[in-house]
Short mmCIF file of C-alpha atoms in Angstrom, two decimals:
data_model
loop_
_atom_site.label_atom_id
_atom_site.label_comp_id
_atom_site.label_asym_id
_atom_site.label_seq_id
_atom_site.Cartn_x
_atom_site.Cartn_y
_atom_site.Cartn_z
CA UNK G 1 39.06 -48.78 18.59
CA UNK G 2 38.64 -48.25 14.63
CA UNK G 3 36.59 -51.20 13.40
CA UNK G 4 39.76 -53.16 11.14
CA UNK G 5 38.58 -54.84 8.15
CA UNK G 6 40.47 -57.58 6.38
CA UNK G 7 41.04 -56.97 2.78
CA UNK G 8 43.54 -59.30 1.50
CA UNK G 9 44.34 -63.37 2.74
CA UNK G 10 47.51 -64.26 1.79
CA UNK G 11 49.09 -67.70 1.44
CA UNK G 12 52.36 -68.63 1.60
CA UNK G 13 52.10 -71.87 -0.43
CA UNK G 14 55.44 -73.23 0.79
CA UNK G 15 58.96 -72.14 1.93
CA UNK G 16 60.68 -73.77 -1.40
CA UNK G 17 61.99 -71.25 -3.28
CA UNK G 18 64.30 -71.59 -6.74
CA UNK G 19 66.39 -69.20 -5.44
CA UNK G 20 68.64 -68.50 -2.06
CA UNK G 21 69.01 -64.99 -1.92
CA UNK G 22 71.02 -63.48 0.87
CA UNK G 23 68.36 -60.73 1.93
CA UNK G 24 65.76 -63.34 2.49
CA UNK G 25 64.09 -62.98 5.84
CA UNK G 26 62.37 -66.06 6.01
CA UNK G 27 65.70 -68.41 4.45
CA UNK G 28 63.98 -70.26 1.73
CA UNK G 29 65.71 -71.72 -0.72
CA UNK G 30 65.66 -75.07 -2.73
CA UNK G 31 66.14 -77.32 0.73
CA UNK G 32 62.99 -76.31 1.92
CA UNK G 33 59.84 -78.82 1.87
CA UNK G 34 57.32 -76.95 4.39
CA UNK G 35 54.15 -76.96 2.01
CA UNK G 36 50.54 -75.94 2.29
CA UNK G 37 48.66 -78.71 0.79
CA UNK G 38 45.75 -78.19 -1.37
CA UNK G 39 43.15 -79.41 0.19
CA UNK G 40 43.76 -76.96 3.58
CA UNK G 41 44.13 -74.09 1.26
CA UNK G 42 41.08 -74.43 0.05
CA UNK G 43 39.45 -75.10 3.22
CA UNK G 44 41.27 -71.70 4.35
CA UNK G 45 39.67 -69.71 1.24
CA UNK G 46 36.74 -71.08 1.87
CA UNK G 47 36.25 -69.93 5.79
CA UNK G 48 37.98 -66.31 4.45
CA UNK G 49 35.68 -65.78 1.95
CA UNK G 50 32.76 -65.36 4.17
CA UNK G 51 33.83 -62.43 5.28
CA UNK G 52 32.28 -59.87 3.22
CA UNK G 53 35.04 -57.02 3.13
CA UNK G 54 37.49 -59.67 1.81
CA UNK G 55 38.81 -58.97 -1.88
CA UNK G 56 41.36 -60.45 -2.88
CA UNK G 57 43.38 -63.82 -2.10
CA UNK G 58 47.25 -63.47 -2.83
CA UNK G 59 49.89 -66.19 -3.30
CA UNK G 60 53.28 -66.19 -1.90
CA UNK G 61 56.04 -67.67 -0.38
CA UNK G 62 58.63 -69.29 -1.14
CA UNK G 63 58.19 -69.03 -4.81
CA UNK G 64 54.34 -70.04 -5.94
CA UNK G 65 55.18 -71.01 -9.62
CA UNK G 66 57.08 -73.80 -8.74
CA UNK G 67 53.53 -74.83 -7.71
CA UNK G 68 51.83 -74.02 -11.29
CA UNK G 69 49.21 -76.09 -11.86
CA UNK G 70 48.41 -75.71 -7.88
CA UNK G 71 48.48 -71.92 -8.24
CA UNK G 72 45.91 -72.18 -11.32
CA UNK G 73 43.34 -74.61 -8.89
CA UNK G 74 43.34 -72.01 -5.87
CA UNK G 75 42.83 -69.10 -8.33
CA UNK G 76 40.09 -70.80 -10.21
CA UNK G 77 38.48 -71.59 -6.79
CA UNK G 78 38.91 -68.03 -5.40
CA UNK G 79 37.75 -66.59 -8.28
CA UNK G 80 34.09 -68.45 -8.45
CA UNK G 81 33.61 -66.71 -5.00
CA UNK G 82 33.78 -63.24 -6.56
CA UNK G 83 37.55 -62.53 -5.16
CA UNK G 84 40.61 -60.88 -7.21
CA UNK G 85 43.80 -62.49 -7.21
CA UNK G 86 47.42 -61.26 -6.53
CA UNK G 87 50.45 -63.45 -7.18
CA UNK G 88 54.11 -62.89 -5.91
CA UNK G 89 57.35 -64.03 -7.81
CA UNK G 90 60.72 -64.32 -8.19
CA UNK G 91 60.66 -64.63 -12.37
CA UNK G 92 62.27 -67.22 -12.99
CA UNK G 93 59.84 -68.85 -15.13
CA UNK G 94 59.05 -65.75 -17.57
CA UNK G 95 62.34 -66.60 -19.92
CA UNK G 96 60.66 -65.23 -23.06
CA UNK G 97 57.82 -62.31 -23.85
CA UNK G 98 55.24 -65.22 -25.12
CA UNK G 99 55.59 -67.28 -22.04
CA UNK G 100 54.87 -64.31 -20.14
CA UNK G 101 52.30 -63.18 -21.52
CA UNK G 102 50.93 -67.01 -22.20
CA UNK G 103 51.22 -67.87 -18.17
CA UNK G 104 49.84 -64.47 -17.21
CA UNK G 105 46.98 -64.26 -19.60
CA UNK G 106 45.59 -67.85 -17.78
CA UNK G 107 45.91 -66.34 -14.33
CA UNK G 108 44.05 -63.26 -15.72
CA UNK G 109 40.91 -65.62 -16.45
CA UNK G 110 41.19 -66.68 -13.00
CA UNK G 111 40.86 -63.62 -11.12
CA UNK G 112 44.76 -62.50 -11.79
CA UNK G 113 44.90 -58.55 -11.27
CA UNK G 114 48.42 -57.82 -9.86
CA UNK G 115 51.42 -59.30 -9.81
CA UNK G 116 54.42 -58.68 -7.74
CA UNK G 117 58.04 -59.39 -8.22
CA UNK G 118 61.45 -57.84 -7.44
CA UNK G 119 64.09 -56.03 -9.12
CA UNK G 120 67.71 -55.27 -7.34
CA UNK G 121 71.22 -56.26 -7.34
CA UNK G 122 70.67 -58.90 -5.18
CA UNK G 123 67.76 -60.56 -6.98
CA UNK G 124 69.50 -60.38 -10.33
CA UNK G 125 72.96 -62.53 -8.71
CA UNK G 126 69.85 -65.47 -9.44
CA UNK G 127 67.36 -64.26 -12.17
CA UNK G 128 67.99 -62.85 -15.39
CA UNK G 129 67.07 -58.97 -15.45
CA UNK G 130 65.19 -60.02 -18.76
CA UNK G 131 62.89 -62.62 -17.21
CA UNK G 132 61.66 -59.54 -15.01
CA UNK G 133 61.16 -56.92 -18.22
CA UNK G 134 59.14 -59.84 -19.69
CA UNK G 135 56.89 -60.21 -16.70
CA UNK G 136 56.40 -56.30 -16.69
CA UNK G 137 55.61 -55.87 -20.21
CA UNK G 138 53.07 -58.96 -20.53
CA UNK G 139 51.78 -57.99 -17.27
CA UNK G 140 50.79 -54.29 -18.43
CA UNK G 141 49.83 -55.38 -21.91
CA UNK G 142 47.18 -57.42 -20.34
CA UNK G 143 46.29 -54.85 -17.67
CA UNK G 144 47.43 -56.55 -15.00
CA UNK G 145 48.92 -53.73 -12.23
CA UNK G 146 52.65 -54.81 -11.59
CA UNK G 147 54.06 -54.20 -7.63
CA UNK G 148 57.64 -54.11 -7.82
CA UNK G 149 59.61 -54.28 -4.96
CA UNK G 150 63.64 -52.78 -4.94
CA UNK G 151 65.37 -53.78 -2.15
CA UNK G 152 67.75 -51.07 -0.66
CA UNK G 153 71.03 -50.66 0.60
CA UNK G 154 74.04 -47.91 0.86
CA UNK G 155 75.34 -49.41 -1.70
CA UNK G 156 72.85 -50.55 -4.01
CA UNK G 157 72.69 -49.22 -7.90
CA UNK G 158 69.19 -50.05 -8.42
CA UNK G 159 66.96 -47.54 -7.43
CA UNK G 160 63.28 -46.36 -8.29
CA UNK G 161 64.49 -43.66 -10.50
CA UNK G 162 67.04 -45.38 -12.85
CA UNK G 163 64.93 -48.93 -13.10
CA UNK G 164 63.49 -48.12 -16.51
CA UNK G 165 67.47 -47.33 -17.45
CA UNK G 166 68.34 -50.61 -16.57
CA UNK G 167 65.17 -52.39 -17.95
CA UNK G 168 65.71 -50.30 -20.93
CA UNK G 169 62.42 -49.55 -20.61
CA UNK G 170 60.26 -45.95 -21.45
CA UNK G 171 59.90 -44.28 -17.86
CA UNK G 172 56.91 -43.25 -18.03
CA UNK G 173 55.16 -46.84 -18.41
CA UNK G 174 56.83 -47.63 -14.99
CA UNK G 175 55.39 -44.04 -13.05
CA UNK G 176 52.08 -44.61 -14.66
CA UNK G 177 49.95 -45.95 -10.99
CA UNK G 178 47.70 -47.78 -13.38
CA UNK G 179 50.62 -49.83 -14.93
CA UNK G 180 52.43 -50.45 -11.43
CA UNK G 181 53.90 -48.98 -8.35
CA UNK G 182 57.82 -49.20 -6.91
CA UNK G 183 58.59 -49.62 -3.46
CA UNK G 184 62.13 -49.13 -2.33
CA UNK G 185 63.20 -51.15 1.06
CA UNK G 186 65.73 -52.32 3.31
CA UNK G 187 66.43 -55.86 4.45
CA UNK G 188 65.15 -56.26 8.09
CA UNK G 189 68.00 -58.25 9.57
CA UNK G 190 66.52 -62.04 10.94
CA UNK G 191 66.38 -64.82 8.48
CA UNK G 192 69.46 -65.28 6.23
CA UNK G 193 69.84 -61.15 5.93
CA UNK G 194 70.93 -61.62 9.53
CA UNK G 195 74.38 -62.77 8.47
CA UNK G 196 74.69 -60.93 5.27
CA UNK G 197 73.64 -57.62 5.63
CA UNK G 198 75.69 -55.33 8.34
CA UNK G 199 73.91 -52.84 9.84
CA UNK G 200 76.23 -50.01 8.06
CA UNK G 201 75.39 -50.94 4.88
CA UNK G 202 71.63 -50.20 5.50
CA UNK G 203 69.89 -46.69 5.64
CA UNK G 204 68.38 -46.46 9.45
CA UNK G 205 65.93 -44.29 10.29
CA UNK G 206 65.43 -42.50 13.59
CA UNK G 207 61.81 -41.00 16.12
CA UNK G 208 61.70 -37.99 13.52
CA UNK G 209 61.06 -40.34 10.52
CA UNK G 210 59.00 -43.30 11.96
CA UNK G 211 56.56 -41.78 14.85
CA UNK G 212 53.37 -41.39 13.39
CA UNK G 213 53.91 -43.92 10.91
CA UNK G 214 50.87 -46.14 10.94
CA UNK G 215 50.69 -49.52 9.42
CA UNK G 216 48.75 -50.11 6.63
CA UNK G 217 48.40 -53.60 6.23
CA UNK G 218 48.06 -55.30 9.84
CA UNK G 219 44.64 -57.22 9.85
CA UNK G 220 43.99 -55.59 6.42
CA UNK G 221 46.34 -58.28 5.03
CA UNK G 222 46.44 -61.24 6.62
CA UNK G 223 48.86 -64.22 6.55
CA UNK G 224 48.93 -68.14 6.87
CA UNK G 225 51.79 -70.21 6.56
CA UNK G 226 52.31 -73.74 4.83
CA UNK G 227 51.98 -75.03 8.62
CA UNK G 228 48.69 -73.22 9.27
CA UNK G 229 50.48 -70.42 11.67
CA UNK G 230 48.33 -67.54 11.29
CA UNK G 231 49.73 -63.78 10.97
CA UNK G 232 48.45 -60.02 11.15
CA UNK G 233 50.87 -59.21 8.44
CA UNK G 234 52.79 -60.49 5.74
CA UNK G 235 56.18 -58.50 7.10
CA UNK G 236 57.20 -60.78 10.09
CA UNK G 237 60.61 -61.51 9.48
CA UNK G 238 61.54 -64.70 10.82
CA UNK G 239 58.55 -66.21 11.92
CA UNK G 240 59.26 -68.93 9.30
CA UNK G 241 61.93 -70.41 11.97
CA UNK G 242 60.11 -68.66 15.50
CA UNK G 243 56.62 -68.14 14.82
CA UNK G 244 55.37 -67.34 18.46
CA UNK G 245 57.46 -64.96 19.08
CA UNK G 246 56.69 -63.03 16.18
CA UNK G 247 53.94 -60.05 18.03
CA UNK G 248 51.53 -60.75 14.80
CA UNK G 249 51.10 -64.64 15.59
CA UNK G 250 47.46 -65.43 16.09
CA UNK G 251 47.61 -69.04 16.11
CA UNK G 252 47.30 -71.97 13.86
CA UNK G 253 44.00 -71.98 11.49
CA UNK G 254 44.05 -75.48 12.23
CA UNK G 255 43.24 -75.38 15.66
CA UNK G 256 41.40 -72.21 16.28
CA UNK G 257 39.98 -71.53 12.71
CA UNK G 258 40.35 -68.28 10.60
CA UNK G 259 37.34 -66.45 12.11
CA UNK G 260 38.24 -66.80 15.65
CA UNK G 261 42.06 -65.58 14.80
CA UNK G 262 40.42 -62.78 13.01
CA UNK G 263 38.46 -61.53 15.57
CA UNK G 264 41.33 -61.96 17.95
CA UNK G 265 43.23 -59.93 15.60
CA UNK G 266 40.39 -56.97 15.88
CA UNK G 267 40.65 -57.04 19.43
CA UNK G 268 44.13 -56.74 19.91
CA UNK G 269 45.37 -53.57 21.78
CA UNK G 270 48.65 -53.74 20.36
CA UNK G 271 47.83 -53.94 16.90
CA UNK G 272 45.38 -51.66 16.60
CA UNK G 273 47.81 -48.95 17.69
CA UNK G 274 50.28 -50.36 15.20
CA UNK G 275 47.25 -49.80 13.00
CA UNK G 276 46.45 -46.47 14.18
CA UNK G 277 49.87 -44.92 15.28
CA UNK G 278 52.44 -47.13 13.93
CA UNK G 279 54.38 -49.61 16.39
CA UNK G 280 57.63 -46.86 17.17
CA UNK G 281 54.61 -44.85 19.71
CA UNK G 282 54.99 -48.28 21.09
CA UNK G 283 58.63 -48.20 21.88
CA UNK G 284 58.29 -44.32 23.70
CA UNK G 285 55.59 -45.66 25.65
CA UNK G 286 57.65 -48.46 27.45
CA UNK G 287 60.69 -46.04 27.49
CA UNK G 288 58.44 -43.58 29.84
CA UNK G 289 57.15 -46.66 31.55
CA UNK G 290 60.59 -48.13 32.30
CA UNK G 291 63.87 -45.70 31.74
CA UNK G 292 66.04 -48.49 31.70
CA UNK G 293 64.88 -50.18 28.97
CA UNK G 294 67.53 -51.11 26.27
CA UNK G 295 66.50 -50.78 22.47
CA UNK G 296 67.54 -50.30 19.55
CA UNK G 297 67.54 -46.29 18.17
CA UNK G 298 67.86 -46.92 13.91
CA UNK G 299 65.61 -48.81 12.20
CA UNK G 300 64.88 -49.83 8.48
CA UNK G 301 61.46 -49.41 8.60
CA UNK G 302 58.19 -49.67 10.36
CA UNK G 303 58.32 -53.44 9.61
CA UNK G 304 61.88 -53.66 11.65
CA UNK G 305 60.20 -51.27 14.62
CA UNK G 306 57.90 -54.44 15.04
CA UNK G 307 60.73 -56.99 14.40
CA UNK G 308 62.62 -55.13 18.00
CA UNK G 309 59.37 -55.59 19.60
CA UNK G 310 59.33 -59.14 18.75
CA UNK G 311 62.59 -60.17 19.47
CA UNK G 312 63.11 -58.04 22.68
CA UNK G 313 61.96 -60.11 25.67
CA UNK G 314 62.29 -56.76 28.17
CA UNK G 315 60.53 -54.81 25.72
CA UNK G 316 57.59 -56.66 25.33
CA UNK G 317 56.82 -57.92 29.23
CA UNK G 318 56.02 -53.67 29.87
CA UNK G 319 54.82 -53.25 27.01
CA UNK G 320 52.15 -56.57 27.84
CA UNK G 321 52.17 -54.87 31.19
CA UNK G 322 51.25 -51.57 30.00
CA UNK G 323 48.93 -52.23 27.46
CA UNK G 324 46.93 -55.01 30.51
CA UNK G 325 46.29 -52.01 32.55
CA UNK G 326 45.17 -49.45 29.59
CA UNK G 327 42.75 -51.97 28.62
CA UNK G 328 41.34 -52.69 32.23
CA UNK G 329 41.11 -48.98 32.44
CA UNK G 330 39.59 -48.52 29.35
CA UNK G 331 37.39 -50.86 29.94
CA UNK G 332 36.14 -49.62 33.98
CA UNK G 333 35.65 -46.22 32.81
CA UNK G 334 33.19 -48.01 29.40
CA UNK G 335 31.35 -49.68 32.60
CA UNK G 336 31.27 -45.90 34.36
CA UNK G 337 29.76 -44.34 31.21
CA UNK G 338 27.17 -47.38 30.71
CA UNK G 339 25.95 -46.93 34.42
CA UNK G 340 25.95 -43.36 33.98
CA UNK G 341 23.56 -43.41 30.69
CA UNK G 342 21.63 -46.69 32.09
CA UNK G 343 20.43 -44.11 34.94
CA UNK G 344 19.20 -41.75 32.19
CA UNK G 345 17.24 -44.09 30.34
CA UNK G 346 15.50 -45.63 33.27
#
């Protein structure tokens, strides 16, 4: 397997969020109180940081600027290690260009080089489009890369090529790669998108569009949450409200600590194919192990390929079956080859 090296730590500083958007796949909202507290998120930074491919420690959740002053300690403690920073955000505190650009600039002297918030119709029933344009200018003024994120649906207006229209910004600041990049995506359904969001208002995807579609970010970005639950990614859906079951759960960084989860994570059949492949190879490789198996044919994305494999109990018992007896293979035929040279050498 392809040696996987972590290159972000995320933490998701609590589940409170301002906010209680209907796409949201982990249902935060103001009711919330799950929080990391600062003390273990240091500790966590601290055990991360000796791992010398790391760069960068981001901040999510939940939304992290409720947690200001917090969000300025963690930073300033990241950053005397050597580490960039990355913040997530909803917007809601950027009411005005100056305190942008005054909030931003004292993340920037703590490591701050990207910032990521989101920009779609269902975002702006709670934040004021404004709030976000002041974010993205401050944020490129300063030369801090912007990420923003449009979530999709049949219906939606907002899309990558008319944002600058309704931002009523130039378009050519928002396609400069140095300024920031757009993602477009749909709503995986778990969390509170589960009852909002019906299937036929999403665009699905079929084998033609999502085999061969590694993942990018599994181990490369990895995730703890405010109760210490420790994931590959930052994409798993409802693992807010069923953790374990999510197929990126590692453990709890409490228990096991972040370098034993890690190198758990490295060894992990499953996700290094996800890694390698992308997780729909998965879902042909039980169907040819077991014809009868029942799942799901549209997806939203790769992210929602791993969500089936999560949530399907059927699914996942071949595939743990499957993927048991590739490894013991694997690993007699490693013992063949071993013998085989050990005869050479002596």
């Amino acid at each position: 397997m392809a040696e996987l090296e972590l290159d972000t730590f995320t933490l998701f500083l609590s589940w409170k969020c301002n906010f209680t958007c209907s796409h949201c796949g982990f249902s935060c909202s103001p009711q919330r109180n799950e929080k990391m507290d600062i003390k273990s998120a240091r500790s966590y930074i601290e055990e991360a940081s000796t791992n010398p491919n790391l760069k960068m420690v981001a901040y999510s959740g939940g939304e992290p600027f409720l947690f200001y002053e917090e969000l300025k300690e963690l930073m300033s403690f990241s950053h005397h290690k050597g580490l960039r920073a990355g913040v997530v955000t909803n917007c809601f505190w950027s009411d005005s260009p100056s305190t942008a650009a005054g909030k931003l600039n004292e993340l920037k002297e703590l490591g701050l080089d990207e910032v990521i918030t989101s920009i779609d119709d269902y975002h702006l029933e709670h934040v004021n489009i404004n709030n976000v344009k002041n974010l993205i200018e401050a944020a490129i003024s300063l030369r801090i890369r912007v990420g923003i994120n449009i979530l999709m649906t049949l219906d939606s207006q907002i899309r990558k090529d008319n944002l600058h229209e309704f931002l009523n910004l130039p378009e050519h600041l928002l396609k400069n790669p140095e300024n920031a990049w757009m993602r477009e995506s749909s709503p995986i359904r778990v969390g509170r998108a589960k009852k909002h969001f019906e299937k036929s208002r999403l665009k699905q995807y079929g084998e033609i569009d999502l085999m061969g579609n590694p993942c990018h970010y599994v181990i490369r970005n990895t995730v703890v949450a405010p109760d210490g639950s420790t994931y590959a990614c930052c994409g798993f859906g409802g693992a807010s409200e069923h953790g374990p079951s999510s197929i990126t759960f590692g453990g709890n960084i409490n228990k096991r600590g972040f370098n034993a989860i890690l190198e758990g994570f490295k060894a992990n059949l499953l996700l290094n194919i996800i890694s390698s492949k992308g997780p729909y190879v998965l879902l042909k490789m039980a169907q040819e192990t077991d014809p009868t198996l029942k799942i799901r044919t549209k997806f939203v994305s790769i992210c929602d390929v791993c969500e089936e494999i999560s949530s399907n109990l059927q699914l996942r018992n071949i595939l743990k079956k499957l993927l048991n007896e590739l490894s013991a293979s694997v690993s007699s035929t490693t013992a063949s080859i071993l013998e085989v040279q050990n005869d050479r050498i002596y």
